[in-house]
C-alpha positions as a Python dict, from the first residue, in 0.01 Angstrom:
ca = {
    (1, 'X'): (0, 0, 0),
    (2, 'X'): (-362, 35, -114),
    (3, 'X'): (-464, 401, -73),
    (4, 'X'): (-812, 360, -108),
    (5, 'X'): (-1028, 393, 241),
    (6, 'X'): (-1203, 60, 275),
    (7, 'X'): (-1521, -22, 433),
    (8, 'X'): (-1286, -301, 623),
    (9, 'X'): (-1055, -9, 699),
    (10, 'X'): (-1376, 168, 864),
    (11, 'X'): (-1451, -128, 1081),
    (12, 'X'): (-1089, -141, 1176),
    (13, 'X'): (-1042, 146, 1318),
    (14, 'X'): (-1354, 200, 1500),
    (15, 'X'): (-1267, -126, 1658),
    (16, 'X'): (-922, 15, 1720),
    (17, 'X'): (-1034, 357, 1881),
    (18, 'X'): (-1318, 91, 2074),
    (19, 'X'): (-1013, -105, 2203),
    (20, 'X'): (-754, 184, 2292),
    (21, 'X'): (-1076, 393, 2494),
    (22, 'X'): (-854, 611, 2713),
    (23, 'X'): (-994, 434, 3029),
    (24, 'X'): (-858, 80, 2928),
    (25, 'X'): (-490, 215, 2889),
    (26, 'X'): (-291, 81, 3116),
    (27, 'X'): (22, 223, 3335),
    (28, 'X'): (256, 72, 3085),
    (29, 'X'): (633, 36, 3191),
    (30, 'X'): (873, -35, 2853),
    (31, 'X'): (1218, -239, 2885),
    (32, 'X'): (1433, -282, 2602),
    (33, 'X'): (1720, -544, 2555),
    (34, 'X'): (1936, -573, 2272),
    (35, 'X'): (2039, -933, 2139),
    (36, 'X'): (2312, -1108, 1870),
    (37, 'X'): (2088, -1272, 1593),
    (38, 'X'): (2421, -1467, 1456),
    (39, 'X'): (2338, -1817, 1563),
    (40, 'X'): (1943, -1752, 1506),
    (41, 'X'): (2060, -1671, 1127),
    (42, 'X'): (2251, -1936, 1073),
    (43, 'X'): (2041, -2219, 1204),
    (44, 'X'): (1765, -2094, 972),
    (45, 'X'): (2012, -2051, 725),
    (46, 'X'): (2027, -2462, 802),
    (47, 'X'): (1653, -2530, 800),
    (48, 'X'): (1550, -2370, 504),
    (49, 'X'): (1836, -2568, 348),
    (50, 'X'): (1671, -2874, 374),
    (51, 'X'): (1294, -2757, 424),
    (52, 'X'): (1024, -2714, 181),
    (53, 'X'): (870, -2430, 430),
    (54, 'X'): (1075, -2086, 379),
    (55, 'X'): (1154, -2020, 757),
    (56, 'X'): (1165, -1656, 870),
    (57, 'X'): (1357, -1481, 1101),
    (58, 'X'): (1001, -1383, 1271),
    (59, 'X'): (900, -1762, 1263),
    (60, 'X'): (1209, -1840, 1438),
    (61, 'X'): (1159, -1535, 1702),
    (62, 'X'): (819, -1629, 1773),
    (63, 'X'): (932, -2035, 1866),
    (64, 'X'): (1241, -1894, 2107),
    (65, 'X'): (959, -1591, 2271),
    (66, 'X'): (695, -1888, 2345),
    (67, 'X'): (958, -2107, 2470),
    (68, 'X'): (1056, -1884, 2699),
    (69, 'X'): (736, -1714, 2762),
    (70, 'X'): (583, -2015, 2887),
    (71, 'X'): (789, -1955, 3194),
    (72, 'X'): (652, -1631, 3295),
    (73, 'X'): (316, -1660, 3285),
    (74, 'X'): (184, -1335, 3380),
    (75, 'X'): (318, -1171, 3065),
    (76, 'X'): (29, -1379, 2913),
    (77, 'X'): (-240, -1348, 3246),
    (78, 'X'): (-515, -1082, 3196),
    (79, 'X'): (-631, -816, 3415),
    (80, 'X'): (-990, -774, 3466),
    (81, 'X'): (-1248, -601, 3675),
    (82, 'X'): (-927, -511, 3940),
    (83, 'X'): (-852, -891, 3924),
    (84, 'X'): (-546, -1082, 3752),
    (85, 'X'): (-697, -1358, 3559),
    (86, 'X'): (-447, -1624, 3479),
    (87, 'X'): (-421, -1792, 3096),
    (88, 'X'): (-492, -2187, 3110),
    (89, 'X'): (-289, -2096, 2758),
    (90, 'X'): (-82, -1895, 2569),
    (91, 'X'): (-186, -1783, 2255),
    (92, 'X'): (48, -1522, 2058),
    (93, 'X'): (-130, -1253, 1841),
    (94, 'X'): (10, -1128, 1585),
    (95, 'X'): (-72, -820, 1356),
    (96, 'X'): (-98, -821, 1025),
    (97, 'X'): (-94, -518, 767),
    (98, 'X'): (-349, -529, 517),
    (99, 'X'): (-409, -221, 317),
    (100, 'X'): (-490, 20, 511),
    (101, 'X'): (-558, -139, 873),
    (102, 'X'): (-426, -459, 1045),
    (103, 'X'): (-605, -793, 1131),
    (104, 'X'): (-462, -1075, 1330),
    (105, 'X'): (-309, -1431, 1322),
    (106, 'X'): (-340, -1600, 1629),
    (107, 'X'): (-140, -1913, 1734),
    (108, 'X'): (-208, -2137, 1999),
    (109, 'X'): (6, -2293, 2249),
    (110, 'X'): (330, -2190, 1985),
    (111, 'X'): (589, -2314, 2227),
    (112, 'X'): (490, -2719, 2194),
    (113, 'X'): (524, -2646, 1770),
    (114, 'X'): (817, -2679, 1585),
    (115, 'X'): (886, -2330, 1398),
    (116, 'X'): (773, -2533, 1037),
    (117, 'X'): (432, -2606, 1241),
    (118, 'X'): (468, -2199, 1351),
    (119, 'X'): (594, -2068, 1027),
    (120, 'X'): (300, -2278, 819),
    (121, 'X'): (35, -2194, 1050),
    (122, 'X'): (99, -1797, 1042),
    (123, 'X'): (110, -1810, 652),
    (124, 'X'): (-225, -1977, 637),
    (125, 'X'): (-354, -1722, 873),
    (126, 'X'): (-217, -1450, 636),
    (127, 'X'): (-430, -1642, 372),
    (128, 'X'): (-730, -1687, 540),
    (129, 'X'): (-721, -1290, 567),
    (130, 'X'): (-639, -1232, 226),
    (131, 'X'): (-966, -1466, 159),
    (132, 'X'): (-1184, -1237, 384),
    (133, 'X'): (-1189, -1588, 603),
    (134, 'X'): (-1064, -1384, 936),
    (135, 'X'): (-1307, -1482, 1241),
    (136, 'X'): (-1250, -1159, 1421),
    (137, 'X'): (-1286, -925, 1112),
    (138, 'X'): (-1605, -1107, 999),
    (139, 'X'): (-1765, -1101, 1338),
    (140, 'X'): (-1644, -743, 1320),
    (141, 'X'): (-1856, -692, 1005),
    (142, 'X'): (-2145, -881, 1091),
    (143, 'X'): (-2182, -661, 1383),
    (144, 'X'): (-2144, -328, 1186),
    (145, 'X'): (-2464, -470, 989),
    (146, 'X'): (-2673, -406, 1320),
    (147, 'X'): (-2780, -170, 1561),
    (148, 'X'): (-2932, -79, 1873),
    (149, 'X'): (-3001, -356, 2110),
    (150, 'X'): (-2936, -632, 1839),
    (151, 'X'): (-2556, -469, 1884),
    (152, 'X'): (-2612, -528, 2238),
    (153, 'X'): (-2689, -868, 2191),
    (154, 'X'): (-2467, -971, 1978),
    (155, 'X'): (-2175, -857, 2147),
    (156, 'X'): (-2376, -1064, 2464),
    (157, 'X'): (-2366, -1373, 2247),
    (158, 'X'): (-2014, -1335, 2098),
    (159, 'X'): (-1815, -1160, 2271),
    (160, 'X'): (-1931, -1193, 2621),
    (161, 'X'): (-1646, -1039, 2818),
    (162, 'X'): (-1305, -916, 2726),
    (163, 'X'): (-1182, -1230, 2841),
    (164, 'X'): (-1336, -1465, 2635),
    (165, 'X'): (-1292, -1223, 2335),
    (166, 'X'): (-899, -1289, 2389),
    (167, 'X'): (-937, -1663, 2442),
    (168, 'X'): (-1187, -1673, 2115),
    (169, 'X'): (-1046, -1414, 1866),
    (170, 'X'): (-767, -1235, 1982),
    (171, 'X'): (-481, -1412, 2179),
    (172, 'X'): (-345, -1312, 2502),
    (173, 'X'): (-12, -1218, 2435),
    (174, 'X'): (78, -942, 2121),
    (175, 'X'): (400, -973, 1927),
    (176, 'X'): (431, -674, 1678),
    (177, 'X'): (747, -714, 1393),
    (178, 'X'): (847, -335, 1330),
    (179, 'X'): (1119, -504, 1172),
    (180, 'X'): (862, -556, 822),
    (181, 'X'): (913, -144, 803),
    (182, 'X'): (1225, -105, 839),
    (183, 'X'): (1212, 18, 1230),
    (184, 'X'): (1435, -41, 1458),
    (185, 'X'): (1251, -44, 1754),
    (186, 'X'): (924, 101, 1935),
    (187, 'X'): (711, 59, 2202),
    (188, 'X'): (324, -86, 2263),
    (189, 'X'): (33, 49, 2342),
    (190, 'X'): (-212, -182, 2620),
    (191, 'X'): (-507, -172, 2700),
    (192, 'X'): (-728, -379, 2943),
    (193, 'X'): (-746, -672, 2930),
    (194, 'X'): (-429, -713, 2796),
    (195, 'X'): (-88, -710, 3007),
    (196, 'X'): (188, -732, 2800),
    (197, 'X'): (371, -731, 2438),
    (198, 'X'): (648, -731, 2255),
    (199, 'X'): (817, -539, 1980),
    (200, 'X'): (1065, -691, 1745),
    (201, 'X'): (1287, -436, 1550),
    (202, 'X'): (1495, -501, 1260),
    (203, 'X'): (1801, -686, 1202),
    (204, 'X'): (2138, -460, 1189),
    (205, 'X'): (2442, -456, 1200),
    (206, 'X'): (2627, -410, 1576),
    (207, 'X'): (2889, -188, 1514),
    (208, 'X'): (2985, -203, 1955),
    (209, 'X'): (3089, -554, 1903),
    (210, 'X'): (3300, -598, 1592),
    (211, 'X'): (3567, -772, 1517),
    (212, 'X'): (3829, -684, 1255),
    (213, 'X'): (3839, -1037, 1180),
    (214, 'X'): (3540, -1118, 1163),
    (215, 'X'): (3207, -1035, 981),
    (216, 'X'): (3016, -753, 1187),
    (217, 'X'): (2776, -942, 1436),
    (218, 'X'): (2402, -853, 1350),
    (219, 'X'): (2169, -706, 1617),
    (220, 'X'): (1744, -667, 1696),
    (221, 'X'): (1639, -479, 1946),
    (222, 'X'): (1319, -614, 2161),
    (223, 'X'): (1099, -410, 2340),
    (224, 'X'): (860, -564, 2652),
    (225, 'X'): (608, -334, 2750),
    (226, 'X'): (385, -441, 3051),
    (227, 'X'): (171, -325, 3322),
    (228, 'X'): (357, -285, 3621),
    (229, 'X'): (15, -337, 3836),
    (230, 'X'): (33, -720, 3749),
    (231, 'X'): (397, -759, 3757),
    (232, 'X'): (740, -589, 3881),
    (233, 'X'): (1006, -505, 3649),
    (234, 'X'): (1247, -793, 3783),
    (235, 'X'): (1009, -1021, 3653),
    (236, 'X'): (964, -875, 3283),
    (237, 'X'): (1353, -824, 3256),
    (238, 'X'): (1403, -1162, 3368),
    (239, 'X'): (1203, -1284, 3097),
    (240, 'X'): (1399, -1052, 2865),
    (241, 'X'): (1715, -1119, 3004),
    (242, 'X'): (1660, -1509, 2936),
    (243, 'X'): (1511, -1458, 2577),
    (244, 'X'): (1845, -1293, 2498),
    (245, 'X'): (2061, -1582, 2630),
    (246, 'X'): (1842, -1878, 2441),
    (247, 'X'): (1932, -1704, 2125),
    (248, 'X'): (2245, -1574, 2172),
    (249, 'X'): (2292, -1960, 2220),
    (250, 'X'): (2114, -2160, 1960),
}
């Protein structure tokens, strides 16, 4: 990692401690659900045989969470002004280190794509950052250039509301791989107008279900975090409980 302290860096994190303002955060309510990654291995074991696109586990996670997802729509709805807000859409966000701060790859409507289509799409949105070519980073930095009312304005013209800033640059639904470090699981911060996200931790080994016979199963560990003003938790663990069974049975 880059240790130098970036102007990008800068703009990051004001825009962070902007987004996390103690009076957006949300009542947050976390479930966790643990789920066998065998079968999800070995079909991408299959695809990348055959594929000129290097399949990751991620890419594979992110096609089975949108397929599913699509189901429960209020784990992509938004909450505004006291109001949920549902998503014609869903459109998964997902961070991206850089440095010393993270921008964003968003994919839209990731459950009618095949994971090549997903898998392509978020390495061209890792390129486009590496270019400088993020839109929400450069609208970021175009803003930091004013002040005064022509912030004000700006922010009028571009941004308009939260909700059109997670239709336009954002996404509506946050999936975070904790896996990249090494971490086996963790938890998500929300803040208005955001509902939900998930965590994925890393791949390991699941020493409760071994087999003498057998090679030792392999494990991740999700995490679901939500705000339990727009939904109950039977509804998030439902969507849990399903995402578990759709790869357990690839």
């Amino acid at each position: 990692m880059n240790t130098t302290f970036t102007e990008k860096d800068r703009i990051c994190r004001e825009f962070q401690m902007e987004k996390f303002d103690v009076k957006k955060i949300v009542p947050v309510v976390t479930m966790q659900i643990e789920m066998n990654v065998d079968r999800l291995l070995l079909e991408r074991q299959k695809i990348n045989a055959t594929s000129d696109v290097h399949v990751t586990v991620y890419s594979f996670l992110l096609k089975e969470i949108a397929s599913v997802l699509v189901k429960y729509p209020l784990l992509y709805s938004l909450y505004y002004k006291k109001k949920i807000i549902t998503s014609e859409r869903l459109i998964l966000n997902i961070p991206v280190s850089i440095d010393n701060h993270v921008e964003y790859v968003f994919i839209q409507n990731p459950e009618s794509k095949s994971v090549k289509e997903i898998t392509s799409e978020l390495q061209k949105g890792i390129l486009l950052i590496k270019q400088g070519k993020n839109t929400l980073m450069n609208a970021l930095m175009e803003m930091d250039k004013l002040n005064g009312l022509q912030t004000l304005l700006y922010k009028m013209r571009r941004f308009k509301n939260p909700c059109y800033f997670i239709e336009h640059f954002y996404g509506n639904f946050p999936v975070t791989n904790f896996g990249t470090f090494n971490v086996m699981q963790g938890t998500m911060v929300l803040s208005e107008p955001m509902v939900a996200g998930l965590v994925i931790g890393r791949i390991r080994p699941n020493a409760t279900q071994g087999n003498s016979q057998d090679k030792e199963p392999r494990c991740i560990t999700l995490s679901l975090a939500f705000d339990h003003r727009v939904m109950d938790g039977a509804y998030a663990g439902s969507f849990l409980y399903e995402l578990k069974k759709e790869v357990e049975q690839l």
